[in-house]
């Protein structure tokens, strides 16, 4: 048995993980006042789960961060105070067992691959930003040092808007297909058209929230539908690029924004199908992620189980992967 830990901007979720099943789940608000307080909070939830579930063999941790995988050192993070922190070392010291740390989107992709039983899978998590992960031959692709695959920072327009992420580029997928991008465009359009229905949805802070935009699109508001059309088109362009590069058997769309998929999914698939290389496109399925709210925890647990197995035998036994899938 291993533990999976999912550290998000608002909550820390922990569970015992076996295969793709999570039990003894617990969560706690993320403490963001300082690095030490954040780590103490994580330790508190983990110790609570250990008290119920028993001692794990290893702990996997997913964080919204760029991580040097071998050392488990966090380079930089989104929304939580983890920058330049040797997270793997720190948590191993606290718990006295092996700890493995990975980017949360990589964990989500790993979970999705095992949940749907695919060995070649690309996943995009559409939320405040755009996260991405690629599973190749059953294993997470991380690049040379573990900092890949930042799929949200592929530029799809050289002269596009500045990327809202911690990124110097313009026109990244994240600059079009993230919650931040939607709010930026909706606010701009509503401000430019003060007599529009969309303008009536501007909040007291002068901003139009993603939630209001979705509500307006569902009500058939033409301005909101135009923004969603642009979102879907850009997402489709991104999907076509990832299909051409990775040739996955499945490309999954997850994250909080996927709850509004009825406003963009079909149109994005149509756009991707018109752009991807036909031989690759006819062999891929594009689908909403099947993993639920606990996918992050499951992915972190799978990470720990796989790394533990990987450390024992230099090559991952295929049988373990298959069991995980079933
Ligand atoms: Zn970017």
Short mmCIF file of C-alpha atoms and ligand atoms in Angstrom, two decimals:
data_model
loop_
_atom_site.label_atom_id
_atom_site.label_comp_id
_atom_site.label_asym_id
_atom_site.label_seq_id
_atom_site.Cartn_x
_atom_site.Cartn_y
_atom_site.Cartn_z
CA UNK A 1 0.00 0.00 0.00
CA UNK A 2 1.15 3.51 -0.81
CA UNK A 3 -0.21 6.95 -0.02
CA UNK A 4 -1.14 9.51 -2.63
CA UNK A 5 -0.99 13.20 -1.73
CA UNK A 6 -2.45 15.91 -3.95
CA UNK A 7 -1.41 19.42 -2.91
CA UNK A 8 -3.65 21.98 -4.58
CA UNK A 9 -3.95 25.73 -4.22
CA UNK A 10 -6.98 25.34 -1.92
CA UNK A 11 -6.79 21.86 -0.40
CA UNK A 12 -4.44 19.01 0.42
CA UNK A 13 -6.01 15.61 -0.33
CA UNK A 14 -4.50 12.34 0.89
CA UNK A 15 -5.60 8.72 0.51
CA UNK A 16 -4.29 5.16 0.67
CA UNK A 17 -3.92 3.93 -2.91
CA UNK A 18 -3.90 0.40 -4.27
CA UNK A 19 -4.01 0.11 -8.06
CA UNK A 20 -6.49 2.81 -9.10
CA UNK A 21 -8.52 2.60 -5.89
CA UNK A 22 -8.27 5.25 -3.19
CA UNK A 23 -9.42 4.58 0.38
CA UNK A 24 -9.19 6.34 3.76
CA UNK A 25 -9.35 9.68 1.96
CA UNK A 26 -8.90 12.87 3.96
CA UNK A 27 -8.47 16.49 3.02
CA UNK A 28 -7.58 19.77 4.64
CA UNK A 29 -7.38 23.38 3.42
CA UNK A 30 -3.92 24.23 2.06
CA UNK A 31 -2.01 26.46 4.47
CA UNK A 32 -0.24 29.04 2.33
CA UNK A 33 1.18 31.50 4.89
CA UNK A 34 4.67 29.95 4.69
CA UNK A 35 6.56 26.94 3.36
CA UNK A 36 6.94 25.45 6.84
CA UNK A 37 3.24 25.88 7.61
CA UNK A 38 2.34 24.27 4.28
CA UNK A 39 4.59 21.27 5.00
CA UNK A 40 3.26 20.96 8.56
CA UNK A 41 -0.28 20.93 7.15
CA UNK A 42 0.62 18.19 4.65
CA UNK A 43 2.27 16.16 7.43
CA UNK A 44 -0.83 16.52 9.61
CA UNK A 45 -3.19 15.11 6.95
CA UNK A 46 -0.75 12.32 6.01
CA UNK A 47 -0.34 11.24 9.65
CA UNK A 48 -4.13 11.16 10.02
CA UNK A 49 -4.48 8.81 7.04
CA UNK A 50 -1.60 6.61 8.25
CA UNK A 51 -3.36 6.29 11.63
CA UNK A 52 -6.41 4.87 9.83
CA UNK A 53 -4.88 2.97 6.92
CA UNK A 54 -1.61 1.70 8.40
CA UNK A 55 2.01 2.27 7.41
CA UNK A 56 2.55 2.79 3.67
CA UNK A 57 5.59 1.53 1.71
CA UNK A 58 6.02 4.90 0.02
CA UNK A 59 4.32 8.25 -0.51
CA UNK A 60 3.68 9.95 -3.85
CA UNK A 61 3.04 13.69 -3.92
CA UNK A 62 1.57 15.79 -6.72
CA UNK A 63 2.17 19.54 -6.56
CA UNK A 64 1.31 22.45 -8.89
CA UNK A 65 5.00 23.00 -9.48
CA UNK A 66 8.00 22.57 -11.70
CA UNK A 67 10.09 19.78 -10.19
CA UNK A 68 13.53 18.36 -10.79
CA UNK A 69 12.34 14.78 -10.59
CA UNK A 70 15.42 12.86 -9.35
CA UNK A 71 16.08 15.17 -6.41
CA UNK A 72 12.44 16.12 -5.88
CA UNK A 73 13.46 19.74 -5.62
CA UNK A 74 10.68 22.21 -6.42
CA UNK A 75 11.88 24.98 -8.73
CA UNK A 76 8.74 27.09 -8.69
CA UNK A 77 5.04 26.72 -7.91
CA UNK A 78 1.68 28.21 -8.78
CA UNK A 79 -0.39 29.59 -5.85
CA UNK A 80 1.51 27.80 -3.06
CA UNK A 81 4.70 28.83 -1.20
CA UNK A 82 7.03 26.17 -2.63
CA UNK A 83 10.00 27.65 -4.46
CA UNK A 84 13.52 26.22 -4.25
CA UNK A 85 12.33 23.64 -1.69
CA UNK A 86 13.91 20.14 -1.53
CA UNK A 87 10.44 18.66 -1.08
CA UNK A 88 11.30 15.00 -1.57
CA UNK A 89 14.15 15.19 0.96
CA UNK A 90 12.08 17.17 3.46
CA UNK A 91 9.09 14.79 3.38
CA UNK A 92 11.28 11.65 3.38
CA UNK A 93 12.92 12.98 6.54
CA UNK A 94 9.55 13.63 8.17
CA UNK A 95 8.09 10.19 7.40
CA UNK A 96 11.17 7.96 7.17
CA UNK A 97 9.98 6.19 4.01
CA UNK A 98 10.56 6.78 0.27
CA UNK A 99 8.78 9.85 -1.11
CA UNK A 100 8.38 10.72 -4.79
CA UNK A 101 7.27 14.12 -6.04
CA UNK A 102 5.83 15.05 -9.42
CA UNK A 103 3.89 17.80 -11.13
CA UNK A 104 0.14 17.47 -10.49
CA UNK A 105 -0.77 17.37 -14.19
CA UNK A 106 1.72 14.54 -14.71
CA UNK A 107 0.01 12.68 -11.85
CA UNK A 108 -3.42 13.30 -13.37
CA UNK A 109 -2.25 11.95 -16.74
CA UNK A 110 -0.78 8.84 -15.10
CA UNK A 111 -4.04 8.22 -13.22
CA UNK A 112 -6.12 8.69 -16.35
CA UNK A 113 -3.93 6.27 -18.35
CA UNK A 114 -4.38 3.57 -15.71
CA UNK A 115 -8.09 4.26 -15.18
CA UNK A 116 -8.95 3.94 -18.88
CA UNK A 117 -6.30 1.28 -19.57
CA UNK A 118 -4.23 3.14 -22.18
CA UNK A 119 -0.43 3.03 -22.37
CA UNK A 120 -0.10 6.05 -24.71
CA UNK A 121 -2.11 8.96 -23.42
CA UNK A 122 -1.91 12.74 -23.45
CA UNK A 123 -3.96 14.69 -20.95
CA UNK A 124 -4.76 18.37 -20.74
CA UNK A 125 -6.08 19.78 -17.47
CA UNK A 126 -8.00 22.97 -18.14
CA UNK A 127 -8.31 25.03 -14.98
CA UNK A 128 -6.96 28.39 -13.84
CA UNK A 129 -4.03 27.51 -16.10
CA UNK A 130 -3.50 24.70 -18.59
CA UNK A 131 -1.62 21.68 -17.28
CA UNK A 132 -0.52 18.77 -19.37
CA UNK A 133 0.99 15.35 -19.11
CA UNK A 134 2.07 12.61 -21.49
CA UNK A 135 2.18 8.92 -20.66
CA UNK A 136 4.32 6.99 -23.11
CA UNK A 137 4.42 3.19 -23.04
CA UNK A 138 2.81 3.25 -19.59
CA UNK A 139 5.30 5.66 -18.04
CA UNK A 140 5.17 9.39 -17.43
CA UNK A 141 7.26 11.41 -19.88
CA UNK A 142 9.18 14.06 -17.94
CA UNK A 143 12.08 15.08 -20.17
CA UNK A 144 15.74 15.09 -19.08
CA UNK A 145 15.32 16.59 -15.61
CA UNK A 146 11.65 16.05 -14.87
CA UNK A 147 10.41 19.49 -15.86
CA UNK A 148 8.38 18.29 -18.87
CA UNK A 149 5.84 18.13 -20.36
CA UNK A 150 4.54 21.69 -20.09
CA UNK A 151 1.89 21.25 -22.76
CA UNK A 152 0.05 24.43 -21.79
CA UNK A 153 3.04 26.52 -22.87
CA UNK A 154 3.06 25.54 -26.51
CA UNK A 155 2.57 28.75 -28.48
CA UNK A 156 -0.21 28.56 -31.04
CA UNK A 157 -0.06 32.24 -32.02
CA UNK A 158 3.27 34.11 -32.14
CA UNK A 159 1.54 37.47 -31.64
CA UNK A 160 -1.05 36.29 -29.14
CA UNK A 161 -1.72 37.70 -25.69
CA UNK A 162 0.98 37.42 -22.99
CA UNK A 163 0.87 34.05 -21.26
CA UNK A 164 -0.87 34.41 -17.88
CA UNK A 165 1.38 31.70 -16.40
CA UNK A 166 4.90 32.13 -15.03
CA UNK A 167 6.08 32.21 -18.64
CA UNK A 168 7.74 34.82 -20.90
CA UNK A 169 5.95 33.65 -24.05
CA UNK A 170 2.91 34.96 -25.89
CA UNK A 171 0.03 33.07 -27.46
CA UNK A 172 0.53 29.87 -25.46
CA UNK A 173 -2.40 27.47 -25.24
CA UNK A 174 -2.69 28.71 -21.65
CA UNK A 175 -3.17 32.24 -23.02
CA UNK A 176 -6.38 31.00 -24.74
CA UNK A 177 -7.74 27.89 -23.03
CA UNK A 178 -7.41 28.64 -19.32
CA UNK A 179 -9.84 30.10 -16.82
CA UNK A 180 -7.62 33.18 -16.57
CA UNK A 181 -7.72 33.67 -20.35
CA UNK A 182 -11.50 33.28 -20.47
CA UNK A 183 -11.94 35.86 -17.71
CA UNK A 184 -9.55 38.25 -19.44
CA UNK A 185 -11.39 38.02 -22.79
CA UNK A 186 -14.86 38.11 -21.23
CA UNK A 187 -13.97 41.16 -19.12
CA UNK A 188 -12.49 42.95 -22.12
CA UNK A 189 -15.48 42.24 -24.35
CA UNK A 190 -18.02 43.22 -21.68
CA UNK A 191 -16.13 46.43 -20.91
CA UNK A 192 -15.94 47.33 -24.61
CA UNK A 193 -19.70 46.78 -25.03
CA UNK A 194 -21.27 48.47 -22.00
CA UNK A 195 -24.80 47.98 -23.40
CA UNK A 196 -24.40 44.23 -23.89
CA UNK A 197 -25.99 41.52 -21.77
CA UNK A 198 -22.47 40.38 -20.94
CA UNK A 199 -21.67 43.79 -19.42
CA UNK A 200 -24.59 43.26 -17.05
CA UNK A 201 -22.72 40.29 -15.64
CA UNK A 202 -19.59 42.22 -14.71
CA UNK A 203 -18.81 41.81 -11.03
CA UNK A 204 -18.28 44.62 -8.50
CA UNK A 205 -14.54 44.27 -9.15
CA UNK A 206 -15.11 45.15 -12.81
CA UNK A 207 -14.31 41.60 -13.90
CA UNK A 208 -16.42 38.97 -15.57
CA UNK A 209 -15.89 35.58 -13.97
CA UNK A 210 -15.61 32.31 -15.87
CA UNK A 211 -18.74 31.14 -14.08
CA UNK A 212 -20.74 34.14 -15.37
CA UNK A 213 -19.37 33.64 -18.87
CA UNK A 214 -20.46 29.99 -18.87
CA UNK A 215 -23.91 30.99 -17.59
CA UNK A 216 -24.20 33.60 -20.37
CA UNK A 217 -23.14 31.09 -23.04
CA UNK A 218 -25.66 28.56 -21.73
CA UNK A 219 -28.34 31.26 -21.99
CA UNK A 220 -27.41 31.72 -25.66
CA UNK A 221 -25.70 35.10 -25.33
CA UNK A 222 -23.97 35.70 -28.71
CA UNK A 223 -20.93 37.45 -27.20
CA UNK A 224 -20.35 34.62 -24.74
CA UNK A 225 -20.83 32.02 -27.48
CA UNK A 226 -18.27 33.84 -29.62
CA UNK A 227 -15.72 33.63 -26.80
CA UNK A 228 -16.42 29.93 -26.33
CA UNK A 229 -16.08 29.38 -30.08
CA UNK A 230 -12.62 30.96 -29.97
CA UNK A 231 -11.72 28.88 -26.91
CA UNK A 232 -12.80 25.68 -28.68
CA UNK A 233 -10.95 26.56 -31.87
CA UNK A 234 -7.69 27.24 -30.05
CA UNK A 235 -8.08 24.07 -28.00
CA UNK A 236 -8.61 22.11 -31.22
CA UNK A 237 -5.40 23.57 -32.68
CA UNK A 238 -3.56 22.48 -29.54
CA UNK A 239 -5.05 19.00 -29.65
CA UNK A 240 -4.02 18.56 -33.30
CA UNK A 241 -0.43 19.52 -32.40
CA UNK A 242 -0.24 17.07 -29.49
CA UNK A 243 -1.71 14.27 -31.61
CA UNK A 244 0.89 14.95 -34.33
CA UNK A 245 3.79 14.97 -31.83
CA UNK A 246 2.88 12.14 -29.45
CA UNK A 247 0.51 9.96 -31.48
CA UNK A 248 -1.37 8.92 -28.35
CA UNK A 249 -4.14 6.34 -28.53
CA UNK A 250 -6.17 8.65 -26.32
CA UNK A 251 -6.17 12.37 -25.59
CA UNK A 252 -8.09 13.24 -22.44
CA UNK A 253 -9.47 16.62 -21.40
CA UNK A 254 -9.87 17.18 -17.68
CA UNK A 255 -9.68 19.94 -15.09
CA UNK A 256 -12.35 22.20 -13.64
CA UNK A 257 -13.19 23.85 -16.98
CA UNK A 258 -14.13 20.48 -18.46
CA UNK A 259 -17.39 20.84 -16.51
CA UNK A 260 -18.32 23.34 -19.25
CA UNK A 261 -17.29 20.91 -21.99
CA UNK A 262 -20.77 21.03 -23.55
CA UNK A 263 -19.80 24.55 -24.66
CA UNK A 264 -16.53 23.65 -26.42
CA UNK A 265 -15.70 19.93 -26.64
CA UNK A 266 -17.40 18.93 -29.92
CA UNK A 267 -16.19 22.08 -31.67
CA UNK A 268 -12.60 21.50 -30.44
CA UNK A 269 -12.63 17.92 -31.71
CA UNK A 270 -13.95 19.11 -35.07
CA UNK A 271 -11.16 21.70 -35.34
CA UNK A 272 -8.50 19.16 -34.32
CA UNK A 273 -9.80 16.65 -36.86
CA UNK A 274 -9.50 19.21 -39.63
CA UNK A 275 -5.87 19.92 -38.72
CA UNK A 276 -4.20 16.74 -37.41
CA UNK A 277 -2.40 14.41 -39.81
CA UNK A 278 -5.14 12.00 -40.98
CA UNK A 279 -3.20 8.76 -40.37
CA UNK A 280 -2.64 9.77 -36.75
CA UNK A 281 -6.06 11.29 -36.23
CA UNK A 282 -7.97 8.17 -37.26
CA UNK A 283 -6.11 6.17 -34.60
CA UNK A 284 -6.72 8.47 -31.61
CA UNK A 285 -9.77 8.99 -29.46
CA UNK A 286 -10.32 12.36 -27.82
CA UNK A 287 -12.43 12.14 -24.69
CA UNK A 288 -13.28 13.84 -21.45
CA UNK A 289 -11.20 12.48 -18.57
CA UNK A 290 -12.89 9.61 -16.75
CA UNK A 291 -10.92 10.08 -13.54
CA UNK A 292 -12.96 11.87 -10.89
CA UNK A 293 -12.07 14.30 -8.15
CA UNK A 294 -9.64 11.78 -6.60
CA UNK A 295 -7.60 11.32 -9.82
CA UNK A 296 -4.79 13.52 -8.47
CA UNK A 297 -4.44 11.40 -5.34
CA UNK A 298 -4.61 8.16 -7.36
CA UNK A 299 -1.98 9.44 -9.79
CA UNK A 300 0.33 10.37 -6.92
CA UNK A 301 -0.15 6.89 -5.44
CA UNK A 302 0.54 5.24 -8.81
CA UNK A 303 3.70 7.34 -9.08
CA UNK A 304 4.93 6.03 -5.71
CA UNK A 305 4.05 2.41 -6.54
CA UNK A 306 5.75 2.58 -9.94
CA UNK A 307 8.88 4.30 -8.66
CA UNK A 308 9.14 1.77 -5.85
CA UNK A 309 8.90 -1.07 -8.38
CA UNK A 310 11.28 0.76 -10.71
CA UNK A 311 13.85 1.11 -7.94
CA UNK A 312 13.77 -2.61 -7.16
CA UNK A 313 14.13 -3.79 -10.76
CA UNK A 314 15.69 -1.31 -13.11
CA UNK A 315 12.87 -1.96 -15.56
CA UNK A 316 9.22 -1.63 -14.64
CA UNK A 317 7.60 -5.06 -14.70
CA UNK A 318 4.85 -4.96 -17.30
CA UNK A 319 2.62 -7.15 -15.13
CA UNK A 320 2.43 -4.45 -12.48
CA UNK A 321 1.18 -1.95 -15.04
CA UNK A 322 -1.46 -4.37 -16.29
CA UNK A 323 -2.71 -5.07 -12.78
CA UNK A 324 -2.95 -1.35 -12.20
CA UNK A 325 -5.06 -0.99 -15.30
CA UNK A 326 -7.44 -3.79 -14.38
ZN1 LIG B 1 3.17 30.14 -21.56
#
